[in-house]
């Protein structure tokens, strides 16, 4: 069974940093692209970042609002995905979901339960 | 960026009803669209994509239509478990974007 579990969320002050992790199991972690999607409290879904698989040279994509502040990375040997978040703003407050996206299929085939990031002074 | 406009933003319907949610893309996305269902406190779950290609286990009561810029999700024979928020999502180009969501309430 495909599972992804996020961790690393918490309360951080504006301007601070946080690193989210996502541990995968039940699938060959190196196969799919991996995404982060977030949802602010009571709001809709927003795609944040993607890292492609090794076959696609681990190329990354970001939504403009996090470009230059967030860095997505993966360690296939540890079945792990990461999101390094710097210069955090109150608008970054959200539940952050890790999602598995197999190539040749529409994205976000499997989701984790999410981890809450709260940016507040 | 491709903007996805969903309507209505909320909807109340009775058990047994058929409802339709629409989604309009600001530019053509062919059939690169997925519909998600989200229950409160849960992660989204993909329902149907690419014009009637449903995810495994998704009932046939969920039907999508459209191509280009205008899309629709029709849910027939509403049941209490169909409540939740529905999102359309385009994956034609980056940044991936979602519609604002339609909250479906069962009367």
PDB file of C-alpha atoms in Angstrom:
ATOM      1  CA  UNK A   1       0.000   0.000   0.000  1.00  0.00           C
ATOM      2  CA  UNK A   2       1.351   3.378  -1.020  1.00  0.00           C
ATOM      3  CA  UNK A   3       1.832   5.653   1.971  1.00  0.00           C
ATOM      4  CA  UNK A   4       3.427   9.024   2.477  1.00  0.00           C
ATOM      5  CA  UNK A   5       3.777  10.640   5.885  1.00  0.00           C
ATOM      6  CA  UNK A   6       4.673  14.275   6.380  1.00  0.00           C
ATOM      7  CA  UNK A   7       6.489  15.695   9.383  1.00  0.00           C
ATOM      8  CA  UNK A   8       8.286  18.821  10.491  1.00  0.00           C
ATOM      9  CA  UNK A   9       5.428  21.277  10.734  1.00  0.00           C
ATOM     10  CA  UNK A  10       5.035  23.662  13.639  1.00  0.00           C
ATOM     11  CA  UNK A  11       4.863  27.254  14.784  1.00  0.00           C
ATOM     12  CA  UNK A  12       7.498  29.636  13.440  1.00  0.00           C
ATOM     13  CA  UNK A  13       7.890  33.396  13.493  1.00  0.00           C
ATOM     14  CA  UNK A  14       7.729  35.483  10.323  1.00  0.00           C
ATOM     15  CA  UNK A  15      11.118  35.464   8.649  1.00  0.00           C
ATOM     16  CA  UNK A  16      11.950  32.093  10.139  1.00  0.00           C
ATOM     17  CA  UNK A  17      12.758  28.759   8.549  1.00  0.00           C
ATOM     18  CA  UNK A  18      11.359  25.268   8.669  1.00  0.00           C
ATOM     19  CA  UNK A  19      12.129  21.983   6.958  1.00  0.00           C
ATOM     20  CA  UNK A  20       9.343  19.585   6.100  1.00  0.00           C
ATOM     21  CA  UNK A  21       9.934  15.913   5.409  1.00  0.00           C
ATOM     22  CA  UNK A  22       7.844  13.280   3.703  1.00  0.00           C
ATOM     23  CA  UNK A  23       8.586   9.583   4.150  1.00  0.00           C
ATOM     24  CA  UNK A  24       7.324   7.199   1.507  1.00  0.00           C
ATOM     25  CA  UNK A  25       6.598   3.488   1.748  1.00  0.00           C
ATOM     26  CA  UNK A  26       4.844   0.795  -0.234  1.00  0.00           C
ATOM     27  CA  UNK A  27       6.195   1.923  -3.573  1.00  0.00           C
ATOM     28  CA  UNK A  28       9.474   2.411  -5.433  1.00  0.00           C
ATOM     29  CA  UNK A  29      10.221   5.924  -4.235  1.00  0.00           C
ATOM     30  CA  UNK A  30      12.519   6.752  -7.132  1.00  0.00           C
ATOM     31  CA  UNK A  31       9.811   6.127  -9.750  1.00  0.00           C
ATOM     32  CA  UNK A  32       7.322   8.994  -9.412  1.00  0.00           C
ATOM     33  CA  UNK A  33       7.593  12.741  -9.389  1.00  0.00           C
ATOM     34  CA  UNK A  34       6.859  14.222  -5.969  1.00  0.00           C
ATOM     35  CA  UNK A  35       4.887  17.342  -5.124  1.00  0.00           C
ATOM     36  CA  UNK A  36       4.020  19.598  -2.223  1.00  0.00           C
ATOM     37  CA  UNK A  37       0.513  21.043  -2.123  1.00  0.00           C
ATOM     38  CA  UNK A  38      -0.732  23.348   0.625  1.00  0.00           C
ATOM     39  CA  UNK A  39      -4.051  24.468   1.994  1.00  0.00           C
ATOM     40  CA  UNK A  40      -4.443  27.557   4.143  1.00  0.00           C
ATOM     41  CA  UNK A  41      -7.008  27.244   6.958  1.00  0.00           C
ATOM     42  CA  UNK A  42     -10.500  27.291   5.473  1.00  0.00           C
ATOM     43  CA  UNK A  43      -9.143  27.916   1.977  1.00  0.00           C
ATOM     44  CA  UNK A  44      -8.597  26.004  -1.220  1.00  0.00           C
ATOM     45  CA  UNK A  45      -5.692  23.974  -2.554  1.00  0.00           C
ATOM     46  CA  UNK A  46      -2.478  25.491  -3.849  1.00  0.00           C
ATOM     47  CA  UNK A  47       0.279  23.549  -5.580  1.00  0.00           C
ATOM     48  CA  UNK A  48       3.664  24.601  -4.181  1.00  0.00           C
ATOM     49  CA  UNK A  49       6.483  22.664  -5.807  1.00  0.00           C
ATOM     50  CA  UNK A  50       7.453  19.582  -7.788  1.00  0.00           C
ATOM     51  CA  UNK A  51      10.619  17.570  -8.100  1.00  0.00           C
ATOM     52  CA  UNK A  52      10.753  15.166 -10.982  1.00  0.00           C
ATOM     53  CA  UNK A  53      12.270  11.705 -10.834  1.00  0.00           C
ATOM     54  CA  UNK A  54      15.858  10.763 -11.644  1.00  0.00           C
ATOM     55  CA  UNK A  55      14.973   9.884 -15.231  1.00  0.00           C
ATOM     56  CA  UNK A  56      13.911  13.504 -15.600  1.00  0.00           C
ATOM     57  CA  UNK A  57      17.050  14.781 -13.894  1.00  0.00           C
ATOM     58  CA  UNK A  58      15.299  15.792 -10.670  1.00  0.00           C
ATOM     59  CA  UNK A  59      14.176  18.995 -12.339  1.00  0.00           C
ATOM     60  CA  UNK A  60      12.158  21.268 -10.060  1.00  0.00           C
ATOM     61  CA  UNK A  61       9.209  23.643 -10.478  1.00  0.00           C
ATOM     62  CA  UNK A  62       7.735  26.170  -8.043  1.00  0.00           C
ATOM     63  CA  UNK A  63       4.747  28.433  -7.744  1.00  0.00           C
ATOM     64  CA  UNK A  64       5.860  32.045  -8.035  1.00  0.00           C
ATOM     65  CA  UNK A  65       4.920  32.965  -4.461  1.00  0.00           C
ATOM     66  CA  UNK A  66       7.562  30.608  -3.013  1.00  0.00           C
ATOM     67  CA  UNK A  67      10.220  30.804  -5.721  1.00  0.00           C
ATOM     68  CA  UNK A  68      13.541  31.770  -4.144  1.00  0.00           C
ATOM     69  CA  UNK A  69      12.330  31.057  -0.607  1.00  0.00           C
ATOM     70  CA  UNK A  70      11.432  27.352  -0.737  1.00  0.00           C
ATOM     71  CA  UNK A  71      13.585  24.477  -1.975  1.00  0.00           C
ATOM     72  CA  UNK A  72      12.230  21.045  -2.788  1.00  0.00           C
ATOM     73  CA  UNK A  73      14.581  18.083  -2.714  1.00  0.00           C
ATOM     74  CA  UNK A  74      14.486  14.318  -2.445  1.00  0.00           C
ATOM     75  CA  UNK A  75      16.721  11.493  -1.273  1.00  0.00           C
ATOM     76  CA  UNK A  76      15.626   8.346  -3.067  1.00  0.00           C
ATOM     77  CA  UNK A  77      18.014   6.232  -0.988  1.00  0.00           C
ATOM     78  CA  UNK A  78      16.059   7.291   2.111  1.00  0.00           C
ATOM     79  CA  UNK A  79      12.618   7.246   0.461  1.00  0.00           C
ATOM     80  CA  UNK A  80      12.260  10.857   1.507  1.00  0.00           C
ATOM     81  CA  UNK A  81      11.061  14.159   0.136  1.00  0.00           C
ATOM     82  CA  UNK A  82      11.868  17.524   1.692  1.00  0.00           C
ATOM     83  CA  UNK A  83      10.724  21.114   1.576  1.00  0.00           C
ATOM     84  CA  UNK A  84      13.139  23.694   2.939  1.00  0.00           C
ATOM     85  CA  UNK A  85      11.194  26.863   3.715  1.00  0.00           C
ATOM     86  CA  UNK A  86      12.990  30.137   4.398  1.00  0.00           C
ATOM     87  CA  UNK A  87      11.854  33.747   4.924  1.00  0.00           C
ATOM     88  CA  UNK A  88       8.475  32.474   5.975  1.00  0.00           C
ATOM     89  CA  UNK A  89       5.500  34.795   5.797  1.00  0.00           C
ATOM     90  CA  UNK A  90       2.142  34.686   7.548  1.00  0.00           C
ATOM     91  CA  UNK A  91       0.610  33.811   4.151  1.00  0.00           C
ATOM     92  CA  UNK A  92       2.573  30.542   4.220  1.00  0.00           C
ATOM     93  CA  UNK A  93       0.421  29.281   7.086  1.00  0.00           C
ATOM     94  CA  UNK A  94      -1.207  26.113   5.793  1.00  0.00           C
ATOM     95  CA  UNK A  95      -1.420  22.366   5.935  1.00  0.00           C
ATOM     96  CA  UNK A  96       1.311  21.071   3.658  1.00  0.00           C
ATOM     97  CA  UNK A  97       0.584  17.836   1.820  1.00  0.00           C
ATOM     98  CA  UNK A  98       3.106  15.567   0.171  1.00  0.00           C
ATOM     99  CA  UNK A  99       1.772  13.952  -3.010  1.00  0.00           C
ATOM    100  CA  UNK A 100       2.959  11.144  -5.266  1.00  0.00           C
ATOM    101  CA  UNK A 101       2.641  11.780  -9.000  1.00  0.00           C
ATOM    102  CA  UNK A 102       3.346   8.892 -11.340  1.00  0.00           C
ATOM    103  CA  UNK A 103       4.569   9.783 -14.801  1.00  0.00           C
ATOM    104  CA  UNK A 104       2.102   9.248 -17.586  1.00  0.00           C
ATOM    105  CA  UNK A 105      -0.787   9.918 -15.243  1.00  0.00           C
ATOM    106  CA  UNK A 106      -2.410  13.086 -13.939  1.00  0.00           C
ATOM    107  CA  UNK A 107      -0.654  14.377 -10.817  1.00  0.00           C
ATOM    108  CA  UNK A 108      -1.359  13.765  -7.136  1.00  0.00           C
ATOM    109  CA  UNK A 109      -2.203  10.073  -7.232  1.00  0.00           C
ATOM    110  CA  UNK A 110      -1.557   9.568  -3.508  1.00  0.00           C
ATOM    111  CA  UNK A 111      -1.542  12.054  -0.653  1.00  0.00           C
ATOM    112  CA  UNK A 112      -0.308  12.152   2.904  1.00  0.00           C
ATOM    113  CA  UNK A 113      -2.353  13.433   5.811  1.00  0.00           C
ATOM    114  CA  UNK A 114      -0.484  16.720   5.848  1.00  0.00           C
ATOM    115  CA  UNK A 115       1.534  18.698   8.367  1.00  0.00           C
ATOM    116  CA  UNK A 116       0.482  22.103   9.697  1.00  0.00           C
ATOM    117  CA  UNK A 117       2.811  25.073   9.378  1.00  0.00           C
ATOM    118  CA  UNK A 118       1.813  28.159  11.335  1.00  0.00           C
ATOM    119  CA  UNK A 119       3.694  31.398  10.760  1.00  0.00           C
ATOM    120  CA  UNK A 120       2.892  33.900  13.470  1.00  0.00           C
ATOM    121  CA  UNK A 121       4.575  36.262  15.872  1.00  0.00           C
TER     122      UNK A 121
ATOM    123  CA  UNK B   1      -0.705  31.287 -15.104  1.00  0.00           C
ATOM    124  CA  UNK B   2      -3.898  29.438 -15.968  1.00  0.00           C
ATOM    125  CA  UNK B   3      -6.783  30.547 -13.758  1.00  0.00           C
ATOM    126  CA  UNK B   4      -9.464  28.000 -12.944  1.00  0.00           C
ATOM    127  CA  UNK B   5     -12.902  29.400 -12.136  1.00  0.00           C
ATOM    128  CA  UNK B   6     -15.315  27.036 -10.453  1.00  0.00           C
ATOM    129  CA  UNK B   7     -19.009  27.509  -9.873  1.00  0.00           C
ATOM    130  CA  UNK B   8     -21.019  27.470  -7.807  1.00  0.00           C
ATOM    131  CA  UNK B   9     -18.879  28.023  -4.718  1.00  0.00           C
ATOM    132  CA  UNK B  10     -21.455  26.191  -2.621  1.00  0.00           C
ATOM    133  CA  UNK B  11     -24.359  23.937  -3.337  1.00  0.00           C
ATOM    134  CA  UNK B  12     -27.095  22.323  -1.262  1.00  0.00           C
ATOM    135  CA  UNK B  13     -28.957  19.343  -2.655  1.00  0.00           C
ATOM    136  CA  UNK B  14     -31.122  16.463  -1.511  1.00  0.00           C
ATOM    137  CA  UNK B  15     -30.408  12.730  -1.484  1.00  0.00           C
ATOM    138  CA  UNK B  16     -31.205  11.351  -4.916  1.00  0.00           C
ATOM    139  CA  UNK B  17     -30.609  14.641  -6.722  1.00  0.00           C
ATOM    140  CA  UNK B  18     -28.218  15.151  -9.614  1.00  0.00           C
ATOM    141  CA  UNK B  19     -25.871  18.127  -9.421  1.00  0.00           C
ATOM    142  CA  UNK B  20     -23.393  19.707 -11.807  1.00  0.00           C
ATOM    143  CA  UNK B  21     -20.283  21.710 -10.966  1.00  0.00           C
ATOM    144  CA  UNK B  22     -18.579  23.713 -13.671  1.00  0.00           C
ATOM    145  CA  UNK B  23     -14.986  24.765 -14.126  1.00  0.00           C
ATOM    146  CA  UNK B  24     -13.622  27.239 -16.658  1.00  0.00           C
ATOM    147  CA  UNK B  25      -9.964  27.608 -17.555  1.00  0.00           C
ATOM    148  CA  UNK B  26      -8.563  30.990 -18.548  1.00  0.00           C
ATOM    149  CA  UNK B  27      -6.930  29.347 -21.562  1.00  0.00           C
ATOM    150  CA  UNK B  28      -7.215  26.042 -23.325  1.00  0.00           C
ATOM    151  CA  UNK B  29      -5.968  23.032 -21.399  1.00  0.00           C
ATOM    152  CA  UNK B  30      -7.130  20.272 -23.761  1.00  0.00           C
ATOM    153  CA  UNK B  31      -8.426  17.587 -21.392  1.00  0.00           C
ATOM    154  CA  UNK B  32      -5.685  18.006 -18.771  1.00  0.00           C
ATOM    155  CA  UNK B  33      -8.125  18.331 -15.901  1.00  0.00           C
ATOM    156  CA  UNK B  34      -8.730  16.330 -12.739  1.00  0.00           C
ATOM    157  CA  UNK B  35     -11.597  16.536 -10.268  1.00  0.00           C
ATOM    158  CA  UNK B  36     -10.861  16.025  -6.575  1.00  0.00           C
ATOM    159  CA  UNK B  37     -13.152  15.426  -3.630  1.00  0.00           C
ATOM    160  CA  UNK B  38     -12.102  16.516  -0.157  1.00  0.00           C
ATOM    161  CA  UNK B  39     -13.815  15.667   3.110  1.00  0.00           C
ATOM    162  CA  UNK B  40     -13.241  17.893   6.172  1.00  0.00           C
ATOM    163  CA  UNK B  41      -9.904  17.242   7.820  1.00  0.00           C
ATOM    164  CA  UNK B  42      -8.833  14.819   5.102  1.00  0.00           C
ATOM    165  CA  UNK B  43      -6.515  14.953   2.128  1.00  0.00           C
ATOM    166  CA  UNK B  44      -8.103  15.349  -1.309  1.00  0.00           C
ATOM    167  CA  UNK B  45      -8.949  12.268  -3.330  1.00  0.00           C
ATOM    168  CA  UNK B  46      -8.889  12.253  -7.110  1.00  0.00           C
ATOM    169  CA  UNK B  47     -12.117  11.197  -8.732  1.00  0.00           C
ATOM    170  CA  UNK B  48     -12.018  11.490 -12.464  1.00  0.00           C
ATOM    171  CA  UNK B  49      -9.778  12.933 -15.133  1.00  0.00           C
ATOM    172  CA  UNK B  50      -9.178  13.383 -18.838  1.00  0.00           C
ATOM    173  CA  UNK B  51     -12.836  13.108 -19.807  1.00  0.00           C
ATOM    174  CA  UNK B  52     -14.305  10.170 -17.969  1.00  0.00           C
ATOM    175  CA  UNK B  53     -11.183   8.306 -16.935  1.00  0.00           C
ATOM    176  CA  UNK B  54     -12.096   7.541 -13.358  1.00  0.00           C
ATOM    177  CA  UNK B  55      -9.770   6.462 -10.598  1.00  0.00           C
ATOM    178  CA  UNK B  56     -10.036   2.883  -9.469  1.00  0.00           C
ATOM    179  CA  UNK B  57     -12.937   2.422  -7.079  1.00  0.00           C
ATOM    180  CA  UNK B  58     -14.708   5.635  -8.007  1.00  0.00           C
ATOM    181  CA  UNK B  59     -18.418   5.014  -8.638  1.00  0.00           C
ATOM    182  CA  UNK B  60     -19.822   5.582 -12.109  1.00  0.00           C
ATOM    183  CA  UNK B  61     -22.173   8.189 -10.620  1.00  0.00           C
ATOM    184  CA  UNK B  62     -19.338  10.681 -11.094  1.00  0.00           C
ATOM    185  CA  UNK B  63     -19.138  11.875 -14.696  1.00  0.00           C
ATOM    186  CA  UNK B  64     -17.036  14.608 -16.214  1.00  0.00           C
ATOM    187  CA  UNK B  65     -17.268  16.345 -19.533  1.00  0.00           C
ATOM    188  CA  UNK B  66     -15.608  19.086 -21.474  1.00  0.00           C
ATOM    189  CA  UNK B  67     -12.405  19.940 -23.187  1.00  0.00           C
ATOM    190  CA  UNK B  68     -10.492  23.103 -23.912  1.00  0.00           C
ATOM    191  CA  UNK B  69     -11.708  25.701 -21.460  1.00  0.00           C
ATOM    192  CA  UNK B  70     -15.088  24.513 -20.186  1.00  0.00           C
ATOM    193  CA  UNK B  71     -15.578  21.465 -17.990  1.00  0.00           C
ATOM    194  CA  UNK B  72     -18.249  20.004 -15.783  1.00  0.00           C
ATOM    195  CA  UNK B  73     -18.555  17.367 -13.081  1.00  0.00           C
ATOM    196  CA  UNK B  74     -21.944  15.733 -12.710  1.00  0.00           C
ATOM    197  CA  UNK B  75     -22.811  13.682  -9.650  1.00  0.00           C
ATOM    198  CA  UNK B  76     -25.973  11.640  -9.925  1.00  0.00           C
ATOM    199  CA  UNK B  77     -28.085   9.937  -7.270  1.00  0.00           C
ATOM    200  CA  UNK B  78     -26.563  11.978  -4.464  1.00  0.00           C
ATOM    201  CA  UNK B  79     -25.908  10.110  -1.251  1.00  0.00           C
ATOM    202  CA  UNK B  80     -24.932  11.512   2.175  1.00  0.00           C
ATOM    203  CA  UNK B  81     -21.343  10.333   1.656  1.00  0.00           C
ATOM    204  CA  UNK B  82     -21.011  12.614  -1.372  1.00  0.00           C
ATOM    205  CA  UNK B  83     -20.834  15.726   0.811  1.00  0.00           C
ATOM    206  CA  UNK B  84     -17.569  17.598   0.820  1.00  0.00           C
ATOM    207  CA  UNK B  85     -15.673  20.074  -1.277  1.00  0.00           C
ATOM    208  CA  UNK B  86     -14.903  19.451  -4.927  1.00  0.00           C
ATOM    209  CA  UNK B  87     -11.964  20.979  -6.767  1.00  0.00           C
ATOM    210  CA  UNK B  88     -10.988  21.041 -10.399  1.00  0.00           C
ATOM    211  CA  UNK B  89      -7.286  21.068 -11.201  1.00  0.00           C
ATOM    212  CA  UNK B  90      -5.356  21.715 -14.396  1.00  0.00           C
ATOM    213  CA  UNK B  91      -2.070  20.049 -15.135  1.00  0.00           C
ATOM    214  CA  UNK B  92      -1.585  21.378 -18.632  1.00  0.00           C
ATOM    215  CA  UNK B  93       1.175  23.752 -17.592  1.00  0.00           C
ATOM    216  CA  UNK B  94       3.105  25.052 -14.619  1.00  0.00           C
ATOM    217  CA  UNK B  95       2.214  26.383 -12.187  1.00  0.00           C
ATOM    218  CA  UNK B  96      -0.431  23.737 -11.613  1.00  0.00           C
ATOM    219  CA  UNK B  97      -3.597  25.440 -10.443  1.00  0.00           C
ATOM    220  CA  UNK B  98      -6.855  24.524  -8.763  1.00  0.00           C
ATOM    221  CA  UNK B  99     -10.321  25.958  -8.891  1.00  0.00           C
ATOM    222  CA  UNK B 100     -11.594  27.704  -5.790  1.00  0.00           C
ATOM    223  CA  UNK B 101     -13.703  24.730  -4.759  1.00  0.00           C
ATOM    224  CA  UNK B 102     -17.405  23.887  -4.547  1.00  0.00           C
ATOM    225  CA  UNK B 103     -18.779  22.961  -1.144  1.00  0.00           C
ATOM    226  CA  UNK B 104     -21.530  20.390  -1.567  1.00  0.00           C
ATOM    227  CA  UNK B 105     -23.954  20.121   1.306  1.00  0.00           C
ATOM    228  CA  UNK B 106     -26.562  17.413   1.521  1.00  0.00           C
ATOM    229  CA  UNK B 107     -29.926  18.713   2.719  1.00  0.00           C
TER     230      UNK B 107
END
